[in-house]
Tab-separated table of C-alpha atoms and ligand atoms in Angstrom:
chain	number	residue	atom	x	y	z
A	1	MET	CA	0.000	0.000	0.000
A	2	GLN	CA	1.424	3.346	-0.990
A	3	GLU	CA	2.061	5.752	1.860
A	4	HIS	CA	0.096	8.983	1.786
A	5	TYR	CA	1.417	12.251	3.125
A	6	ILE	CA	0.343	15.719	4.091
A	7	LEU	CA	2.833	18.403	3.128
A	8	GLY	CA	3.250	20.345	6.368
A	9	MET	CA	4.855	23.781	6.344
A	10	ASP	CA	5.778	26.467	8.803
A	11	ILE	CA	6.553	29.889	7.341
A	12	GLY	CA	8.254	32.075	9.938
A	13	GLY	CA	10.040	35.393	9.926
A	14	THR	CA	13.456	33.769	9.392
A	15	HIS	CA	12.979	30.109	8.477
A	16	PHE	CA	10.820	28.100	6.131
A	17	ARG	CA	10.250	24.531	7.327
A	18	ILE	CA	8.651	21.767	5.309
A	19	GLY	CA	8.143	18.011	5.630
A	20	ALA	CA	5.959	15.112	4.487
A	21	VAL	CA	3.824	13.923	7.410
A	22	ASP	CA	2.592	10.333	7.271
A	23	ARG	CA	-0.506	8.769	8.833
A	24	ARG	CA	1.360	8.045	12.062
A	25	ASP	CA	2.366	11.722	12.322
A	26	GLN	CA	5.987	10.971	11.491
A	27	VAL	CA	7.777	13.540	9.377
A	28	HIS	CA	9.924	12.636	6.366
A	29	VAL	CA	12.304	14.600	4.111
A	30	PHE	CA	12.236	17.541	6.509
A	31	ARG	CA	13.895	20.740	5.335
A	32	LYS	CA	14.645	23.976	7.137
A	33	VAL	CA	15.812	26.767	4.886
A	34	SER	CA	16.015	30.534	4.937
A	35	VAL	CA	12.760	32.188	3.869
A	36	LYS	CA	14.888	34.179	1.446
A	37	LYS	CA	15.693	30.959	-0.387
A	38	VAL	CA	11.991	30.348	-1.034
A	39	PHE	CA	10.725	33.891	-1.528
A	40	HIS	CA	13.126	35.546	-3.915
A	41	SER	CA	10.981	37.369	-6.457
A	42	LYS	CA	8.257	40.009	-6.266
A	43	ASP	CA	5.546	37.335	-6.449
A	44	PRO	CA	5.500	35.305	-3.194
A	45	LEU	CA	2.694	32.979	-4.313
A	46	GLU	CA	4.547	32.025	-7.488
A	47	ASP	CA	7.724	31.518	-5.439
A	48	LEU	CA	5.867	29.241	-3.031
A	49	LYS	CA	4.296	27.185	-5.825
A	50	GLU	CA	7.653	26.816	-7.531
A	51	TYR	CA	9.352	25.676	-4.308
A	52	LEU	CA	6.583	23.172	-3.542
A	53	ALA	CA	6.615	21.744	-7.055
A	54	ASP	CA	10.408	21.326	-6.926
A	55	TYR	CA	10.263	19.799	-3.437
A	56	MET	CA	7.662	17.224	-4.444
A	57	GLU	CA	9.591	16.391	-7.609
A	58	GLN	CA	12.962	16.072	-5.858
A	59	GLU	CA	11.562	13.966	-3.002
A	60	GLY	CA	9.435	11.716	-5.238
A	61	LEU	CA	6.156	12.842	-3.651
A	62	ARG	CA	4.155	13.834	-6.732
A	63	GLU	CA	1.600	11.001	-6.470
A	64	SER	CA	1.407	10.636	-2.705
A	65	VAL	CA	0.550	14.069	-1.283
A	66	ASP	CA	-3.092	14.326	-0.234
A	67	ALA	CA	-3.141	17.857	1.147
A	68	ILE	CA	-1.023	20.925	1.839
A	69	SER	CA	-1.116	22.591	5.255
A	70	ILE	CA	0.723	25.791	6.227
A	71	GLY	CA	1.197	27.605	9.520
A	72	PHE	CA	1.840	31.368	9.671
A	73	PRO	CA	2.751	33.695	12.552
A	74	ALA	CA	-0.287	35.740	11.676
A	75	VAL	CA	-3.879	36.741	12.136
A	76	LEU	CA	-5.951	34.906	9.515
A	77	ASN	CA	-9.506	35.394	8.352
A	78	ARG	CA	-12.199	33.279	9.992
A	79	GLU	CA	-12.502	31.070	6.888
A	80	ARG	CA	-8.768	30.346	7.097
A	81	THR	CA	-8.092	31.218	3.471
A	82	VAL	CA	-6.216	34.523	3.703
A	83	VAL	CA	-3.415	35.890	5.913
A	84	LEU	CA	-4.733	39.214	7.207
A	85	GLN	CA	-1.905	40.576	9.313
A	86	ALA	CA	1.577	39.129	9.727
A	87	PRO	CA	4.262	41.618	10.802
A	88	ASN	CA	7.067	39.077	10.206
A	89	VAL	CA	5.808	37.736	6.871
A	90	SER	CA	3.951	40.786	5.615
A	91	TYR	CA	4.583	39.802	1.983
A	92	MET	CA	1.944	37.060	2.437
A	93	GLU	CA	-0.785	39.436	3.595
A	94	ASN	CA	-4.075	39.597	1.673
A	95	LEU	CA	-3.093	37.033	-0.954
A	96	PRO	CA	-5.421	34.194	-2.019
A	97	VAL	CA	-3.023	31.546	-0.625
A	98	VAL	CA	-5.543	28.700	-0.362
A	99	ASP	CA	-7.323	29.286	-3.695
A	100	SER	CA	-4.103	29.753	-5.595
A	101	LEU	CA	-2.371	26.612	-4.230
A	102	LYS	CA	-5.549	24.542	-4.651
A	103	ARG	CA	-5.792	25.522	-8.299
A	104	CYS	CA	-2.140	24.782	-8.891
A	105	PHE	CA	-1.868	21.376	-7.171
A	106	ASP	CA	-5.506	20.216	-7.267
A	107	ILE	CA	-5.505	18.948	-3.668
A	108	PRO	CA	-7.018	20.368	-0.445
A	109	VAL	CA	-5.047	23.256	1.074
A	110	TYR	CA	-5.272	24.448	4.672
A	111	ILE	CA	-3.715	27.441	6.384
A	112	ASP	CA	-3.819	28.351	10.047
A	113	ARG	CA	-1.951	30.206	12.769
A	114	ASP	CA	1.358	28.566	13.665
A	115	VAL	CA	0.283	28.320	17.313
A	116	CYS	CA	-2.733	26.238	16.283
A	117	MET	CA	-0.336	23.839	14.566
A	118	ALA	CA	1.829	23.806	17.719
A	119	VAL	CA	-1.177	22.909	19.870
A	120	HIS	CA	-2.083	19.958	17.603
A	121	TYR	CA	1.485	18.651	17.924
A	122	ASP	CA	1.668	19.156	21.686
A	123	MET	CA	-1.702	17.484	22.277
A	124	ARG	CA	-0.478	14.455	20.381
A	125	GLN	CA	2.877	14.357	22.175
A	126	LEU	CA	1.180	14.582	25.557
A	127	GLY	CA	-1.583	12.143	24.604
A	128	LEU	CA	-4.287	14.614	25.579
A	129	PRO	CA	-7.909	13.921	24.591
A	130	GLU	CA	-9.834	16.354	22.414
A	131	LYS	CA	-12.764	16.580	24.796
A	132	GLY	CA	-12.887	19.594	27.061
A	133	ILE	CA	-11.237	23.010	27.095
A	134	LEU	CA	-7.528	23.296	26.399
A	135	ILE	CA	-5.490	26.473	26.267
A	136	GLY	CA	-2.034	26.904	24.767
A	137	CYS	CA	0.128	29.896	25.764
A	138	TYR	CA	3.373	30.209	23.811
A	139	PHE	CA	5.901	32.833	24.818
A	140	GLY	CA	8.234	33.603	21.937
A	141	THR	CA	9.122	37.025	20.538
A	142	GLY	CA	5.457	37.777	21.165
A	143	ILE	CA	2.737	35.741	22.862
A	144	GLY	CA	0.835	33.076	20.926
A	145	ASN	CA	-2.435	31.787	22.293
A	146	VAL	CA	-4.990	29.143	21.323
A	147	ILE	CA	-8.240	28.275	23.036
A	148	CYS	CA	-9.495	24.808	22.030
A	149	MET	CA	-13.002	23.560	22.698
A	150	ASP	CA	-13.286	19.789	22.152
A	151	GLY	CA	-10.222	19.873	19.894
A	152	ARG	CA	-11.354	22.851	17.833
A	153	PRO	CA	-9.584	26.191	18.140
A	154	LEU	CA	-11.918	29.078	18.885
A	155	LEU	CA	-11.926	31.360	15.826
A	156	GLY	CA	-13.915	34.430	16.860
A	157	LYS	CA	-16.116	36.653	14.714
A	158	ASP	CA	-13.208	37.872	12.565
A	159	GLY	CA	-10.887	34.916	13.070
A	160	ALA	CA	-8.859	36.878	15.604
A	161	ALA	CA	-9.748	35.065	18.854
A	162	GLY	CA	-6.945	34.187	21.266
A	163	GLU	CA	-4.845	37.341	21.060
A	164	LEU	CA	-3.883	37.093	24.724
A	165	GLY	CA	-0.655	39.044	24.169
A	166	HIS	CA	-2.656	42.190	23.586
A	167	ILE	CA	-4.378	42.461	26.931
A	168	PRO	CA	-3.755	45.985	28.211
A	169	VAL	CA	-1.538	46.412	31.271
A	170	PRO	CA	-2.295	49.288	33.669
A	171	GLY	CA	0.446	51.895	33.809
A	172	ARG	CA	2.311	50.719	30.695
A	173	SER	CA	2.579	52.642	27.476
A	174	GLU	CA	5.053	50.748	25.247
A	175	PRO	CA	3.949	50.901	21.617
A	176	CYS	CA	2.861	47.493	20.311
A	177	GLY	CA	3.013	46.020	16.821
A	178	CYS	CA	-0.794	45.798	16.866
A	179	GLY	CA	-1.097	49.612	16.920
A	180	ASN	CA	-2.112	49.923	20.565
A	181	THR	CA	0.099	50.821	23.503
A	182	GLY	CA	0.735	49.025	26.795
A	183	CYS	CA	0.030	45.445	25.583
A	184	MET	CA	1.292	42.577	27.751
A	185	GLU	CA	3.242	41.100	24.807
A	186	ASN	CA	5.844	43.847	25.072
A	187	ILE	CA	6.720	43.072	28.685
A	188	ALA	CA	6.083	39.317	28.933
A	189	GLY	CA	7.670	38.086	25.688
A	190	GLY	CA	11.100	37.764	24.118
A	191	LYS	CA	11.022	41.387	22.963
A	192	TYR	CA	11.371	42.458	26.589
A	193	LEU	CA	14.392	40.177	27.125
A	194	ALA	CA	16.046	41.626	24.014
A	195	LYS	CA	15.415	45.104	25.412
A	196	LEU	CA	16.983	44.168	28.766
A	197	CYS	CA	20.077	42.896	26.945
A	198	ALA	CA	20.297	46.085	24.872
A	199	GLU	CA	19.796	48.473	27.775
A	200	VAL	CA	20.797	46.752	31.038
A	201	TYR	CA	22.795	43.538	30.544
A	202	LEU	CA	25.044	44.899	27.828
A	203	ASN	CA	27.587	42.071	27.976
A	204	THR	CA	25.161	39.173	28.261
A	205	PRO	CA	24.025	37.247	25.182
A	206	ILE	CA	20.256	36.815	25.386
A	207	SER	CA	20.662	33.022	25.588
A	208	ASP	CA	22.480	33.420	28.945
A	209	ILE	CA	20.135	35.941	30.497
A	210	PHE	CA	18.480	33.531	32.961
A	211	THR	CA	21.775	31.778	33.775
A	212	LYS	CA	23.483	35.033	34.689
A	213	HIS	CA	20.670	37.242	35.933
A	214	GLY	CA	17.755	34.934	36.777
A	215	GLN	CA	17.727	36.089	40.405
A	216	ASP	CA	17.403	39.792	39.520
A	217	SER	CA	14.088	41.411	40.308
A	218	GLN	CA	13.601	42.484	36.685
A	219	LEU	CA	13.653	38.865	35.521
A	220	GLN	CA	11.629	37.571	38.462
A	221	ASP	CA	9.001	40.207	37.642
A	222	PHE	CA	9.147	39.160	33.982
A	223	VAL	CA	8.384	35.548	34.975
A	224	ASP	CA	5.549	36.830	37.150
A	225	ARG	CA	4.037	38.669	34.172
A	226	ILE	CA	4.123	35.441	32.150
A	227	ALA	CA	2.334	33.767	35.059
A	228	MET	CA	-0.290	36.542	35.215
A	229	THR	CA	-0.974	36.175	31.503
A	230	VAL	CA	-1.530	32.423	31.786
A	231	ALA	CA	-3.509	32.730	35.036
A	232	LEU	CA	-5.793	35.356	33.519
A	233	GLU	CA	-6.991	32.927	30.871
A	234	ILE	CA	-7.232	30.063	33.374
A	235	ASN	CA	-9.452	32.188	35.615
A	236	ILE	CA	-11.754	33.015	32.703
A	237	LEU	CA	-12.049	29.540	31.186
A	238	ASN	CA	-11.360	26.945	33.926
A	239	PRO	CA	-9.662	24.788	31.276
A	240	ASP	CA	-9.134	21.026	31.478
A	241	TYR	CA	-5.547	21.359	30.221
A	242	VAL	CA	-3.057	24.226	30.113
A	243	LEU	CA	-0.057	24.100	27.779
A	244	VAL	CA	2.766	26.590	28.271
A	245	GLY	CA	5.693	26.711	25.860
A	246	GLY	CA	7.593	28.720	23.272
A	247	GLY	CA	11.138	29.977	22.900
A	248	VAL	CA	11.200	31.891	26.187
A	249	THR	CA	10.145	29.088	28.549
A	250	ASN	CA	12.536	26.762	26.698
A	251	MET	CA	15.541	29.044	27.243
A	252	LYS	CA	18.535	27.790	29.177
A	253	ASP	CA	17.889	27.975	32.947
A	254	PHE	CA	14.413	29.474	32.557
A	255	PRO	CA	12.899	29.031	36.062
A	256	LEU	CA	9.950	26.696	35.422
A	257	PRO	CA	9.419	25.964	39.163
A	258	LEU	CA	9.081	29.714	39.836
A	259	LEU	CA	6.666	30.085	36.903
A	260	THR	CA	4.577	27.164	38.198
A	261	GLU	CA	4.473	28.690	41.683
A	262	LYS	CA	3.512	32.102	40.313
A	263	ILE	CA	0.772	30.704	38.075
A	264	HIS	CA	-0.759	28.909	41.070
A	265	SER	CA	-0.471	32.080	43.136
A	266	HIS	CA	-2.576	34.026	40.613
A	267	VAL	CA	-5.203	31.374	39.873
A	268	ARG	CA	-8.401	31.591	41.900
A	269	LYS	CA	-8.797	29.278	44.915
A	270	PRO	CA	-9.980	26.640	45.425
A	271	TYR	CA	-11.062	26.263	41.773
A	272	PRO	CA	-9.733	26.369	39.107
A	273	ASP	CA	-6.457	26.128	41.064
A	274	LYS	CA	-7.135	22.792	42.759
A	275	SER	CA	-7.717	20.864	39.518
A	276	LEU	CA	-5.164	22.689	37.375
A	277	GLN	CA	-3.353	20.473	34.860
A	278	LEU	CA	-0.328	22.378	33.650
A	279	PHE	CA	2.072	21.089	30.986
A	280	PHE	CA	5.315	22.711	29.838
A	281	THR	CA	5.979	21.844	26.220
A	282	GLU	CA	9.343	21.510	24.518
A	283	ASP	CA	10.344	23.216	21.303
A	284	THR	CA	11.416	21.152	18.320
A	285	ASP	CA	12.135	22.159	14.767
A	286	VAL	CA	9.408	19.904	13.395
A	287	LYS	CA	6.626	20.937	15.795
A	288	CYS	CA	4.573	23.177	13.506
A	289	VAL	CA	5.264	21.037	10.406
A	290	VAL	CA	3.910	17.900	12.086
A	291	GLY	CA	1.150	19.956	13.709
A	292	ALA	CA	0.164	21.237	10.274
A	293	GLY	CA	-0.087	17.618	9.119
A	294	ILE	CA	-2.357	16.728	12.049
A	295	ARG	CA	-4.446	19.861	11.419
A	296	ALA	CA	-4.997	18.876	7.780
A	297	ARG	CA	-5.822	15.282	8.603
A	298	ASN	CA	-8.449	16.413	11.112
A	299	ALA	CA	-9.946	18.674	8.460
A	300	LEU	CA	-9.949	15.870	5.884
A	301	LYS	CA	-11.742	13.618	8.359
A	302	ASP	CA	-14.294	16.373	8.943
A	303	THR	CA	-15.071	16.745	5.269
A	304	ASP	CA	-15.325	12.983	4.898
A	305	ILE	CA	-12.753	12.874	2.163
A	306	ALA	CA	-10.957	10.640	4.606
A	307	GLY	CA	-12.234	7.239	3.473
A	308	GLY	CA	-11.022	7.566	-0.082
A	309	LEU	CA	-7.613	8.783	0.953
A	310	GLN	CA	-7.143	6.355	3.841
A	311	PHE	CA	-6.861	8.979	6.510
B	1	ZN	ZN1	-0.748	44.809	21.032
């Protein structure tokens, strides 16, 4: 029996990752290249189609790809067909990504936020059931957030649900990429650590910031703000499962015990605190690629194309 694959992709600000995800969620012929290698002309959609066609040809996948699935660090429309706002990949904004790729390759095409792909991967790794409420809070350069109800991410009226990084913080006025000022993302994400290195810890590479300065009040307060962000959503939703991850919490010597303690300190007592199920997730290069594969397979099952394609 011929193996069938989903082409999973993760298009970030710096790297383009791609792989063929099989029915057991294993990734094959994984590549991680500079986005500049893929997007080199003035027409990003043509560049993407050309790269995908070459990839499938070179890896012998022409006859065995059942769907394409791409994650973006972006706000997407509710229908998940167009990238609306993506500061780090702005060249993909307002293009008919899904329609154009569908027409070109004649297979189903799915796009979603990269954090949604991450949640699918983490749920599988942790063996978590779909039933119930799950939240994912990912602290990278900014803050990524997904609220899942019975395995389905909440979309919101405009597709922009789960923008937890943009909760306003009293007394703060830092300008934010979203156009507002004083958003939590600027003081509880990697941007804040970069700022500390540029203005306070001039001789410390950002990767050593917790090793060298983890006991400083500025970093303890930073961890507390991460905890407040997560606790805020826990107190609203009383979720069954809470995933916390991203580049920041995976940094060398990041104080996970302190974060755990702080989250519990901010969550309401006795519930939801007493039943809180908190998971810290690891970063891997293939996370969003495999997650994109899982996302597409779920969608194929939903549309009942599954039987014919053996998914
Ligand atoms: Zn904002």
